[in-house]
Short mmCIF file of C-alpha atoms in Angstrom, two decimals:
data_model
loop_
_atom_site.label_atom_id
_atom_site.label_comp_id
_atom_site.label_asym_id
_atom_site.label_seq_id
_atom_site.Cartn_x
_atom_site.Cartn_y
_atom_site.Cartn_z
CA MET A 1 24.96 197.16 106.63
CA GLU A 2 23.00 193.93 106.59
CA SER A 3 22.64 191.81 109.58
CA LEU A 4 23.08 188.30 109.92
CA ARG A 5 19.48 187.49 110.52
CA GLU A 6 18.38 189.29 107.06
CA LYS A 7 21.03 188.16 105.27
CA ASN A 8 19.86 184.36 105.79
CA LEU A 9 16.55 185.51 105.34
CA ARG A 10 17.03 187.30 101.84
CA VAL A 11 18.80 184.20 100.96
CA MET A 12 15.97 182.19 101.96
CA TYR A 13 13.42 184.09 100.18
CA GLU A 14 15.73 183.82 97.08
CA PHE A 15 16.19 179.87 97.06
CA LEU A 16 12.28 179.86 97.35
CA GLU A 17 11.95 181.48 94.69
CA ARG A 18 14.01 179.82 92.33
CA ILE A 19 12.29 176.43 93.47
CA GLN A 20 9.41 178.12 92.73
CA LYS A 21 9.66 179.08 89.26
CA ARG A 22 11.22 175.51 88.28
CA VAL A 23 8.30 173.78 89.55
CA SER A 24 5.77 175.69 88.17
CA PHE A 25 7.83 175.92 85.01
CA ALA A 26 7.96 172.08 85.35
CA ILE A 27 3.55 171.64 85.69
CA TYR A 28 3.20 174.39 83.22
CA THR A 29 5.28 172.62 80.53
CA ASN A 30 4.48 168.80 82.04
CA THR A 31 8.12 168.22 82.80
CA PRO A 32 9.66 165.49 85.19
CA VAL A 33 11.29 167.18 88.56
CA VAL A 34 13.97 165.03 89.04
CA ARG A 35 14.88 165.09 92.18
CA HIS A 36 18.43 163.89 93.68
CA SER A 37 19.08 162.09 96.94
CA ARG A 38 22.32 161.66 98.75
CA GLN A 39 24.06 158.63 98.09
CA THR A 40 26.39 156.90 100.52
CA SER A 41 27.74 154.28 98.74
CA PRO A 42 29.07 154.40 95.00
CA GLY A 43 27.11 153.50 92.15
CA PRO A 44 25.13 155.33 89.69
CA SER A 45 23.20 158.25 91.17
CA LEU A 46 19.71 158.00 92.96
CA SER A 47 17.08 160.35 91.52
CA THR A 48 13.82 159.93 91.39
CA ILE A 49 11.65 161.31 88.26
CA SER A 50 8.03 162.32 89.30
CA TYR A 51 5.79 164.73 87.38
CA PRO A 52 4.10 167.59 89.33
CA HIS A 53 0.69 166.61 89.50
CA GLN A 54 0.76 162.65 89.92
CA PHE A 55 -0.20 161.23 93.01
CA PRO A 56 0.73 158.45 94.72
CA VAL A 57 -1.63 155.29 93.17
CA GLU A 58 -3.01 155.11 96.80
CA ALA A 59 -3.44 158.61 97.22
CA GLN A 60 -5.07 158.56 93.91
CA ALA A 61 -8.04 155.76 94.97
CA LYS A 62 -8.49 158.08 98.12
CA ARG A 63 -8.96 160.62 96.23
CA ASP A 64 -11.30 158.88 93.44
CA CYS A 65 -13.68 157.93 95.56
CA SER A 66 -14.70 160.66 97.75
CA LEU A 67 -14.58 163.00 94.63
CA ASP A 68 -18.24 161.67 93.51
CA GLN A 69 -19.27 162.54 97.23
CA PHE A 70 -17.22 166.04 96.82
CA VAL A 71 -18.78 166.92 93.35
CA MET A 72 -22.58 166.12 94.57
CA ALA A 73 -22.15 167.26 97.78
CA SER A 74 -20.76 170.72 96.41
CA SER A 75 -22.17 171.52 93.25
CA ILE A 76 -26.06 172.37 94.89
CA ASP A 77 -26.61 174.25 97.83
CA ALA A 78 -29.54 174.02 100.77
CA ALA A 79 -32.00 175.59 98.07
CA GLY A 80 -31.40 173.30 95.49
CA GLU A 81 -29.70 175.45 93.42
CA PRO A 82 -26.14 174.41 91.20
CA ILE A 83 -23.29 176.77 92.77
CA PRO A 84 -21.15 178.01 90.23
CA THR A 85 -17.31 176.66 91.19
CA SER A 86 -14.55 177.02 88.47
CA ALA A 87 -14.84 173.52 87.80
CA VAL A 88 -19.36 173.88 87.26
CA LEU A 89 -18.50 177.32 85.32
CA MET A 90 -15.73 176.09 82.99
CA SER A 91 -18.06 172.71 82.38
CA ALA A 92 -20.27 174.65 81.02
CA SER A 93 -18.44 177.65 79.56
CA LYS A 94 -19.56 176.61 75.90
CA HIS A 95 -23.45 176.60 77.01
CA ILE A 96 -23.25 179.98 78.60
CA ALA A 97 -21.30 181.84 75.76
CA THR A 98 -24.06 180.30 74.04
CA ARG A 99 -26.62 181.53 75.58
CA CYS A 100 -25.63 184.18 77.10
CA ARG A 101 -23.85 186.29 74.70
CA GLY A 102 -26.29 189.19 74.57
CA GLU A 103 -25.77 190.17 78.64
CA ASN A 104 -22.04 189.58 78.32
CA VAL A 105 -22.00 191.85 75.17
CA ALA A 106 -23.78 194.51 77.28
CA PHE A 107 -21.82 194.01 80.00
CA LEU A 108 -18.51 194.16 77.72
CA LYS A 109 -20.07 197.29 75.97
CA CYS A 110 -20.74 199.00 79.24
CA LYS A 111 -17.59 198.68 80.60
CA LYS A 112 -15.61 199.65 77.87
CA ASP A 113 -17.16 202.91 77.37
CA ASP A 114 -17.06 204.12 81.19
CA PRO A 115 -14.77 203.60 83.61
CA ASN A 116 -17.04 203.96 86.64
CA PRO A 117 -18.22 200.74 87.45
CA GLU A 118 -21.26 201.36 89.48
CA ILE A 119 -22.44 202.02 85.68
CA CYS A 120 -22.53 198.77 85.03
CA LEU A 121 -23.87 196.77 88.17
CA GLU A 122 -27.50 196.34 86.90
CA LYS A 123 -25.82 194.58 83.18
CA GLY A 124 -23.30 192.51 85.64
CA ARG A 125 -26.49 191.39 87.87
CA GLN A 126 -28.47 190.38 83.91
CA VAL A 127 -25.05 188.20 83.42
CA THR A 128 -25.09 186.65 86.77
CA ARG A 129 -28.99 185.75 86.50
CA CYS A 130 -28.79 184.65 83.16
CA VAL A 131 -25.91 182.03 84.05
CA LEU A 132 -27.37 180.83 87.16
CA SER A 133 -30.87 179.93 85.36
CA LEU A 134 -28.94 177.74 82.74
CA LEU A 135 -26.75 176.04 85.57
CA LYS A 136 -30.45 175.36 87.12
CA ASP A 137 -31.37 174.81 83.77
CA LEU A 138 -28.91 172.21 82.78
CA HIS A 139 -28.54 170.50 85.85
CA GLN A 140 -32.56 169.64 85.41
CA LYS A 141 -31.98 168.71 82.30
CA CYS A 142 -28.62 166.60 82.44
CA THR A 143 -27.50 166.13 86.41
CA LYS A 144 -25.37 162.96 86.35
CA GLU A 145 -23.45 164.12 82.79
CA MET A 146 -22.75 167.63 84.51
CA ASP A 147 -21.59 166.38 87.68
CA ALA A 148 -19.54 163.86 85.86
CA TYR A 149 -18.30 166.49 83.88
CA ALA A 150 -17.71 169.36 86.59
CA GLY A 151 -16.37 165.97 88.71
CA CYS A 152 -13.49 165.18 86.18
CA MET A 153 -12.88 169.26 85.47
CA TYR A 154 -12.12 169.40 89.67
CA TYR A 155 -10.35 166.49 89.61
CA ASN A 156 -7.98 167.74 86.82
CA THR A 157 -8.14 171.40 87.58
CA ASP A 158 -10.67 172.14 84.43
CA GLU A 159 -8.53 171.05 81.73
CA PHE A 160 -10.31 170.68 78.73
CA GLU A 161 -7.82 167.50 77.19
CA LEU A 162 -8.01 165.38 80.37
CA CYS A 163 -12.08 165.10 80.25
CA ARG A 164 -13.06 164.85 76.30
CA LYS A 165 -15.13 161.92 77.09
CA GLN A 166 -17.09 163.33 80.08
CA GLN A 167 -17.73 166.77 77.70
CA LYS A 168 -19.20 164.28 75.22
CA ASP A 169 -21.83 162.60 77.36
CA PHE A 170 -22.42 166.07 78.64
CA GLU A 171 -22.81 168.00 75.12
CA LYS A 172 -24.87 165.06 73.96
CA ALA A 173 -27.36 164.72 76.71
CA CYS A 174 -28.01 169.08 76.97
CA PRO A 175 -27.08 170.12 73.26
CA LEU A 176 -26.10 173.57 72.64
CA SER A 177 -29.15 175.49 72.13
#
């Protein structure tokens, strides 16, 4: 038989799972999450509608002000090498696909042919070297545009559609080779 504590924990976890599914669905479909507040007076229901990824205007202003400092400070390490964060990698994905195609194909072929991961370590290192050298080249050629595009991707959680202007500027400054 289930104790009262175990029952309460189970009910709480089920409730949290339902909320998580609802919010995840709202984020995925970009539908509003409706929050109902308790009403003490008669009249129409007081509901607030918000989109899951929206922030108050004050929070957006603070985030916008600190975004440039964050991207500039975090996209380069002490040795002057670009740090491959997800936003930087997503920003350079077309360039990576073009320039590092041979290394990627060789690595994927190795992984497919042999299930032992140790066999493909050198091929993986070649892919990493190619990507890092590409990022270094891109950073030297078009620092401003790359930082703007990576900053936009970071701010918009890697959503290409929300960063088309920065993408266009970046691809104009650093065309695909």
